[in-house]
mmCIF file of C-alpha atoms in Angstrom:
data_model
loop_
_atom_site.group_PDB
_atom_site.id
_atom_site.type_symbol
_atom_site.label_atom_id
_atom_site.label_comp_id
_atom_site.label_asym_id
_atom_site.label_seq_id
_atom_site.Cartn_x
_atom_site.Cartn_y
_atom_site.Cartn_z
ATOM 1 C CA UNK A 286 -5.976 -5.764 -25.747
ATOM 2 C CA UNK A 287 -3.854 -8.549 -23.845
ATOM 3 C CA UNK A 288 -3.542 -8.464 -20.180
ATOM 4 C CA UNK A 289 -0.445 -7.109 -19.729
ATOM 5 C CA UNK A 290 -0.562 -3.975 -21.669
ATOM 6 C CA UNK A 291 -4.100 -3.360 -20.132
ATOM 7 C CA UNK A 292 -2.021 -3.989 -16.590
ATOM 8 C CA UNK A 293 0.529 -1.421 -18.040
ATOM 9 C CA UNK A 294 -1.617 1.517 -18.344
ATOM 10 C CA UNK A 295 -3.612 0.603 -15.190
ATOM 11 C CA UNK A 296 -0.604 0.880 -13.309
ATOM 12 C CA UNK A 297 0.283 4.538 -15.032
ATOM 13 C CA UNK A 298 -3.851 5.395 -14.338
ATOM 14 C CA UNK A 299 -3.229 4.610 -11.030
ATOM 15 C CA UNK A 300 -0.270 6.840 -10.604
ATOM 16 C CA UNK A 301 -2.443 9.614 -11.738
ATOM 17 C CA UNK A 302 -5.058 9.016 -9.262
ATOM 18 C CA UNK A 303 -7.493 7.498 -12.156
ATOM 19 C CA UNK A 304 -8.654 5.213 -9.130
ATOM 20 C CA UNK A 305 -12.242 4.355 -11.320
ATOM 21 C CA UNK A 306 -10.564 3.549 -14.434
ATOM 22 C CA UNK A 307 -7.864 0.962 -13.119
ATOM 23 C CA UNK A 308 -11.114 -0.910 -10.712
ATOM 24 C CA UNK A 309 -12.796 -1.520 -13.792
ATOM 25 C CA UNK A 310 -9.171 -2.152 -15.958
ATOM 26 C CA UNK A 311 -8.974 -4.742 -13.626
ATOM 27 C CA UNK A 312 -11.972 -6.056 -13.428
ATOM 28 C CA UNK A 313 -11.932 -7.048 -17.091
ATOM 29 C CA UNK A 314 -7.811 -8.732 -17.253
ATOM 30 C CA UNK A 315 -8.667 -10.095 -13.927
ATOM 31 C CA UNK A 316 -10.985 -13.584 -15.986
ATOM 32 C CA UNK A 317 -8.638 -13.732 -18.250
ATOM 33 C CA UNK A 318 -5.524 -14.146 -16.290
ATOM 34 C CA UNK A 319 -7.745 -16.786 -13.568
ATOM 35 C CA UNK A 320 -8.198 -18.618 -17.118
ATOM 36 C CA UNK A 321 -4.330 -18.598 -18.130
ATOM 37 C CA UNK A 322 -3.718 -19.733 -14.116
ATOM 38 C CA UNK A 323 -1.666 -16.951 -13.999
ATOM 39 C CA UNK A 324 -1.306 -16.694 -10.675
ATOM 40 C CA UNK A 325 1.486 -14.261 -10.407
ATOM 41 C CA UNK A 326 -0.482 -11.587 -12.570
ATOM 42 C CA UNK A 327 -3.186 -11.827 -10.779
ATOM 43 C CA UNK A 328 -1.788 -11.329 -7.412
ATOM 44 C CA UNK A 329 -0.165 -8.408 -8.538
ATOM 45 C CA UNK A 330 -3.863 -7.496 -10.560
ATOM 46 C CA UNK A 331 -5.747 -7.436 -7.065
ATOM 47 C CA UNK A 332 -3.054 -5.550 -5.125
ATOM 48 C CA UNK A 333 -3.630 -2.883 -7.616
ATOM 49 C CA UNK A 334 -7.395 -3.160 -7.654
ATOM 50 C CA UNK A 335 -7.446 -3.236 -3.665
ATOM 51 C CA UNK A 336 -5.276 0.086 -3.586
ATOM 52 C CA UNK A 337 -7.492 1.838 -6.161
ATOM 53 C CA UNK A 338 -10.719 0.831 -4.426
ATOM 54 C CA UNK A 339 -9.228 2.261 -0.711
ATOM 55 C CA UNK A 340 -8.674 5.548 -2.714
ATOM 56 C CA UNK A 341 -12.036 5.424 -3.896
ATOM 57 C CA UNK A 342 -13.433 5.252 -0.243
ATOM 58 C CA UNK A 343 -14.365 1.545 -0.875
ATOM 59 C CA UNK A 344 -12.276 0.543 2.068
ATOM 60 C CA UNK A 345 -13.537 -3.001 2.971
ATOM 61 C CA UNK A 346 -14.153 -4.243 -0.497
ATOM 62 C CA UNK A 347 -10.695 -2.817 -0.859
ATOM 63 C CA UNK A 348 -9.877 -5.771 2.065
ATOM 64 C CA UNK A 349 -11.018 -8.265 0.118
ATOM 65 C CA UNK A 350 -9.059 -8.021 -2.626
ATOM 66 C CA UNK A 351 -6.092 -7.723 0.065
ATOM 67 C CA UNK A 352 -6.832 -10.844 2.007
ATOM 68 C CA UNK A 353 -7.193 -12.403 -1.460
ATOM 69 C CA UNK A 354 -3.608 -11.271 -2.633
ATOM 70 C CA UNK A 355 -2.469 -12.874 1.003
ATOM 71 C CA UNK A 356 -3.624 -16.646 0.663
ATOM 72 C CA UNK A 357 -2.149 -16.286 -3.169
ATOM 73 C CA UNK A 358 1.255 -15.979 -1.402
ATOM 74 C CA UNK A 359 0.362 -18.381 1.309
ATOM 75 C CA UNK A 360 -0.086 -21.296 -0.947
ATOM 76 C CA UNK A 361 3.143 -20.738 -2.467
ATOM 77 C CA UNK A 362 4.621 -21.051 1.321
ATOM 78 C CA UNK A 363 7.241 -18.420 0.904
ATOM 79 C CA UNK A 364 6.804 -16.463 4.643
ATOM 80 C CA UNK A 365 8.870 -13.019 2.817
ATOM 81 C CA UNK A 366 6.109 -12.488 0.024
ATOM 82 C CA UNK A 367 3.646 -13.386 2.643
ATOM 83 C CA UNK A 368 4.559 -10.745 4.977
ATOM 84 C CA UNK A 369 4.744 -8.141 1.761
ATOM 85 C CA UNK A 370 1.598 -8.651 1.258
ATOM 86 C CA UNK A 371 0.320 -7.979 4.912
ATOM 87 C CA UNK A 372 1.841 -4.655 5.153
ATOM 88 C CA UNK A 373 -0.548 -2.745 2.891
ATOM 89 C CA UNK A 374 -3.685 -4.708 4.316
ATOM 90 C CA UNK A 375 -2.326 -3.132 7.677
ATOM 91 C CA UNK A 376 -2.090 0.180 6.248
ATOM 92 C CA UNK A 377 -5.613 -0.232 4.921
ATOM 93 C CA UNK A 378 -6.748 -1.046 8.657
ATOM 94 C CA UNK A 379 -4.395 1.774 10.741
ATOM 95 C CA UNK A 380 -5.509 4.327 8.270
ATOM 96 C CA UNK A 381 -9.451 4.280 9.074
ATOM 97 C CA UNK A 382 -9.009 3.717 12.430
ATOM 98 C CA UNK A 383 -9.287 0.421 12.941
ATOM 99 C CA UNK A 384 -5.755 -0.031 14.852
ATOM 100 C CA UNK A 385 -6.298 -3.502 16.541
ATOM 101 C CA UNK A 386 -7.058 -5.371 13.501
ATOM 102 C CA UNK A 387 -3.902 -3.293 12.101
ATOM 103 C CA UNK A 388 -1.868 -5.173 14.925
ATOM 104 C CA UNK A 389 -3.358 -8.015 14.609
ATOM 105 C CA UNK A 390 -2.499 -8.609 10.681
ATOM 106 C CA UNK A 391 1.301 -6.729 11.642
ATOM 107 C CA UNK A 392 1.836 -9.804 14.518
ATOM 108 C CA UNK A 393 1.251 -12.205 11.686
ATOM 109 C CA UNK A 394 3.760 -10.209 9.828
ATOM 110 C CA UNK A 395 6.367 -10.026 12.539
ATOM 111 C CA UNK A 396 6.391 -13.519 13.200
ATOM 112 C CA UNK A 397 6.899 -14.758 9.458
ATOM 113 C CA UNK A 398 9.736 -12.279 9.621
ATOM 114 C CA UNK A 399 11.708 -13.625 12.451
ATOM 115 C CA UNK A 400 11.731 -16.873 11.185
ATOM 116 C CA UNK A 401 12.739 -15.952 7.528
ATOM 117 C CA UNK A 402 15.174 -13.518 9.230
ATOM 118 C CA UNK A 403 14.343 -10.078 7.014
ATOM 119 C CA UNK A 404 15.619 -7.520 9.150
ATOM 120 C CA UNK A 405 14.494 -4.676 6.636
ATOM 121 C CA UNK A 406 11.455 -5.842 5.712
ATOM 122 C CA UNK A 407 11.265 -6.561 9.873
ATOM 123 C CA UNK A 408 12.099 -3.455 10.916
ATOM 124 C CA UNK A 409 9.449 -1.558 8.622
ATOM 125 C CA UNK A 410 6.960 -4.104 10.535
ATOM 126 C CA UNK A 411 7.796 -3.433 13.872
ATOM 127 C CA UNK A 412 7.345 0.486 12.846
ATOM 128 C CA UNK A 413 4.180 -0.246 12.314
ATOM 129 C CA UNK A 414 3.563 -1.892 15.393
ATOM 130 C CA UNK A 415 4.911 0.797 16.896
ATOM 131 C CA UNK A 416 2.395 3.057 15.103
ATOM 132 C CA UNK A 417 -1.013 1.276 16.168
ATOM 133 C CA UNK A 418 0.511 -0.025 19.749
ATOM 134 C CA UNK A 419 -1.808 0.308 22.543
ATOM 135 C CA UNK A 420 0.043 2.641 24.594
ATOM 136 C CA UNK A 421 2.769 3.966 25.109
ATOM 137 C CA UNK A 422 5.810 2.046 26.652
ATOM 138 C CA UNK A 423 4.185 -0.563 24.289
ATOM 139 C CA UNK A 424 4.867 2.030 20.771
ATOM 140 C CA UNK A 425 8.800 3.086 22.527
ATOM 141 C CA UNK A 426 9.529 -0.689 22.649
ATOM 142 C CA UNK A 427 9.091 -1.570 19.359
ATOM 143 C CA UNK A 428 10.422 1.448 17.439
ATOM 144 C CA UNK A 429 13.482 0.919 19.935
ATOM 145 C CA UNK A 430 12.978 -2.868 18.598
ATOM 146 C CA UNK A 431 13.639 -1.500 14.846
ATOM 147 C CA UNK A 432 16.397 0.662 15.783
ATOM 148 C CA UNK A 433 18.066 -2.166 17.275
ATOM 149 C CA UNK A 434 17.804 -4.059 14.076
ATOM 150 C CA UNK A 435 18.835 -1.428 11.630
ATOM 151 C CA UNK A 436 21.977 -0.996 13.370
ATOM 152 C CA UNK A 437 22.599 -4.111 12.254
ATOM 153 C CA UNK A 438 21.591 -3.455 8.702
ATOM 154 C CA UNK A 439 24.884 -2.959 6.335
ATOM 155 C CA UNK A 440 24.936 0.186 3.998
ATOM 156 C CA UNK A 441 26.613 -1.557 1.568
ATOM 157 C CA UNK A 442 23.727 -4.279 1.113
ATOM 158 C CA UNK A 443 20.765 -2.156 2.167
ATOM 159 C CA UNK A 444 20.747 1.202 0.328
ATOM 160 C CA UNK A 445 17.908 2.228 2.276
ATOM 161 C CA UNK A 446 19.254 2.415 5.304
ATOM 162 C CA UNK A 447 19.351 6.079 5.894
ATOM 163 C CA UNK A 448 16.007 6.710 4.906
ATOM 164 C CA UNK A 449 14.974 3.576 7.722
ATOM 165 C CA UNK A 450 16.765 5.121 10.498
ATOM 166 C CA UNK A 451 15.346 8.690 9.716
ATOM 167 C CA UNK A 452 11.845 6.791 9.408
ATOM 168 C CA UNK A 453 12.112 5.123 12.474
ATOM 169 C CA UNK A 454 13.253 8.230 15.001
ATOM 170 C CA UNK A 455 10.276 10.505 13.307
ATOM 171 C CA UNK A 456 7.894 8.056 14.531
ATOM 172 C CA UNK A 457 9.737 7.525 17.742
ATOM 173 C CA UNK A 458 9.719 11.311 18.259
ATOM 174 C CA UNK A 459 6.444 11.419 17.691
ATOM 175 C CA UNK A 460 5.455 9.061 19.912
ATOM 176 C CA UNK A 461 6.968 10.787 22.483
ATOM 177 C CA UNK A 462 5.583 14.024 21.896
ATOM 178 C CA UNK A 463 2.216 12.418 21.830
ATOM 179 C CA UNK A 464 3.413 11.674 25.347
ATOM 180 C CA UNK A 465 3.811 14.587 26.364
ATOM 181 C CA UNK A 466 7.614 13.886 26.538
ATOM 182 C CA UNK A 467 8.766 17.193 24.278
ATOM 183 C CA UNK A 468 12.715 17.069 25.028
ATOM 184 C CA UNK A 469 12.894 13.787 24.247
ATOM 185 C CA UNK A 470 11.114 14.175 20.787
ATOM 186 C CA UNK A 471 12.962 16.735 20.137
ATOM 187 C CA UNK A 472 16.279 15.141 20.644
ATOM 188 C CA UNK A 473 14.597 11.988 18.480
ATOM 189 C CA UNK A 474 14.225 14.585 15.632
ATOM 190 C CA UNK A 475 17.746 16.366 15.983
ATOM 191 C CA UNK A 476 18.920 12.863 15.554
ATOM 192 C CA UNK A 477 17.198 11.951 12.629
ATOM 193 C CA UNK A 478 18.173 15.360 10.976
ATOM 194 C CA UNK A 479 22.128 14.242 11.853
ATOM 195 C CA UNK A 480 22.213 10.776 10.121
ATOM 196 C CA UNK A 481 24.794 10.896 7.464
ATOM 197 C CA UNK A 482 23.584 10.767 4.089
ATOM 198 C CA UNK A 483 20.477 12.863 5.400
ATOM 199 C CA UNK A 484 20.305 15.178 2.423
ATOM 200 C CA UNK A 485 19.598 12.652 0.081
ATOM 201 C CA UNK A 486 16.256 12.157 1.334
ATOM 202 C CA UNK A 487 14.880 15.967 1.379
ATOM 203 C CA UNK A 488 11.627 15.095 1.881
ATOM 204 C CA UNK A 489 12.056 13.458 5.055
ATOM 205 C CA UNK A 490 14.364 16.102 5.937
ATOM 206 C CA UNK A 491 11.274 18.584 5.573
ATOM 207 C CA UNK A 492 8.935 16.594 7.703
ATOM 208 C CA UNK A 493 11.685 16.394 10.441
ATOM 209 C CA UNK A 494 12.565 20.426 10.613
ATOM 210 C CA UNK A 495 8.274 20.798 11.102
ATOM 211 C CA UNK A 496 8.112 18.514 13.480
ATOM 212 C CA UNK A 497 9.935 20.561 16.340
ATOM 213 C CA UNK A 498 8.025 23.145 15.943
ATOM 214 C CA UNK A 499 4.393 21.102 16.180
ATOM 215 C CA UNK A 500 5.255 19.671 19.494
ATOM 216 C CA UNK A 501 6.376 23.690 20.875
ATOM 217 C CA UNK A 502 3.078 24.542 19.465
ATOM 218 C CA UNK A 503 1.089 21.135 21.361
#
């Protein structure tokens, strides 16, 4: 079968948590597509391989891939793809633990992003950065940092938005509670809860309404 079907169903086994089947899906288009000098297929080919091997528990070969995927949109020079590509290698780090290489690789990101002047894509950095910061004031700055530039996002061009600003005071609330600072994350949450447009993103509305009550209960 040709590459791109085979990358079809990969993608649909990954979306059913068939983590085993896409690794080795991908292992076998990967040649193929090196051969062709495809090099946008195969980017794409080790971003999925990197996210199925993290679900599989094979975290740094998982890395690899990652870093891989990274210098692929390096050579093209293009800082936005660049800094797309970060984001999930930071996840990768911040979600075992390893929160200084998370900020390290984020940095990088935040940089590109300033001079290629994303906000959005900016903004979802610097939460991040606020995520894995190394203390405190440090975590309140830069969620306060992404606030600052969603305000400045226009609904009309960024349907998003909502969602961003909801994303952004959860975390912020939550780093306050982790503070110890309860009326303050509380008042983050109400917040969030109040944006207009809320209700279209029920999800996020769920994970706001808990959140009160886990910092009462702290």
């Amino acid at each position: 079968m040709a590459a791109l079907p085979l990358t079809g169903l990969a993608i649909q086994d990954h979306l059913q948590g068939r983590y085993d089947t896409v690794a080795a899906t991908m292992d076998e288009v990967l040649p193929v597509l090196e051969r062709a000098d495809d090099q946008w297929g195969g980017s794409l080919v080790l971003a999925l391989r990197s996210m199925s091997r993290f679900m599989q528990g094979e975290v740094h070969t998982s890395f690899a891939d990652a870093r891989e995927v990274v210098a692929a949109a390096e050579r093209n020079g293009r800082p936005i793809p660049v800094s797309r590509r970060l984001v999930p290698l930071a996840d990768g780090h911040a979600a075992i633990g390893e929160r200084a290489e998370a900020r390290s690789v984020l940095l990088r990101g935040e940089v590109l992003l300033r001079e290629a002047g994303d906000p959005l894509l900016l903004a979802l950095t610097l939460i991040r950065l606020g995520s894995v910061a190394e203390d405190f004031a440090e975590a309140e700055r830069r969620h306060r940092q992404a606030l600052a530039l969603h305000a400045g996002i226009s609904r009309r061009s960024e349907p998003h938005r909502t969602r961003l600003e909801m994303a952004i005071r959860r975390r912020l609330g939550q780093s306050y509670a982790a503070a110890g600072a309860r009326a303050r994350a509380r008042r983050e949450f109400r917040v969030a809860l109040a944006v207009e447009r809320a209700a279209e993103h029920p999800e996020l509305q769920e994970e706001l309404r808990v959140s009160p009550a886990e910092v009462d209960r702290e």
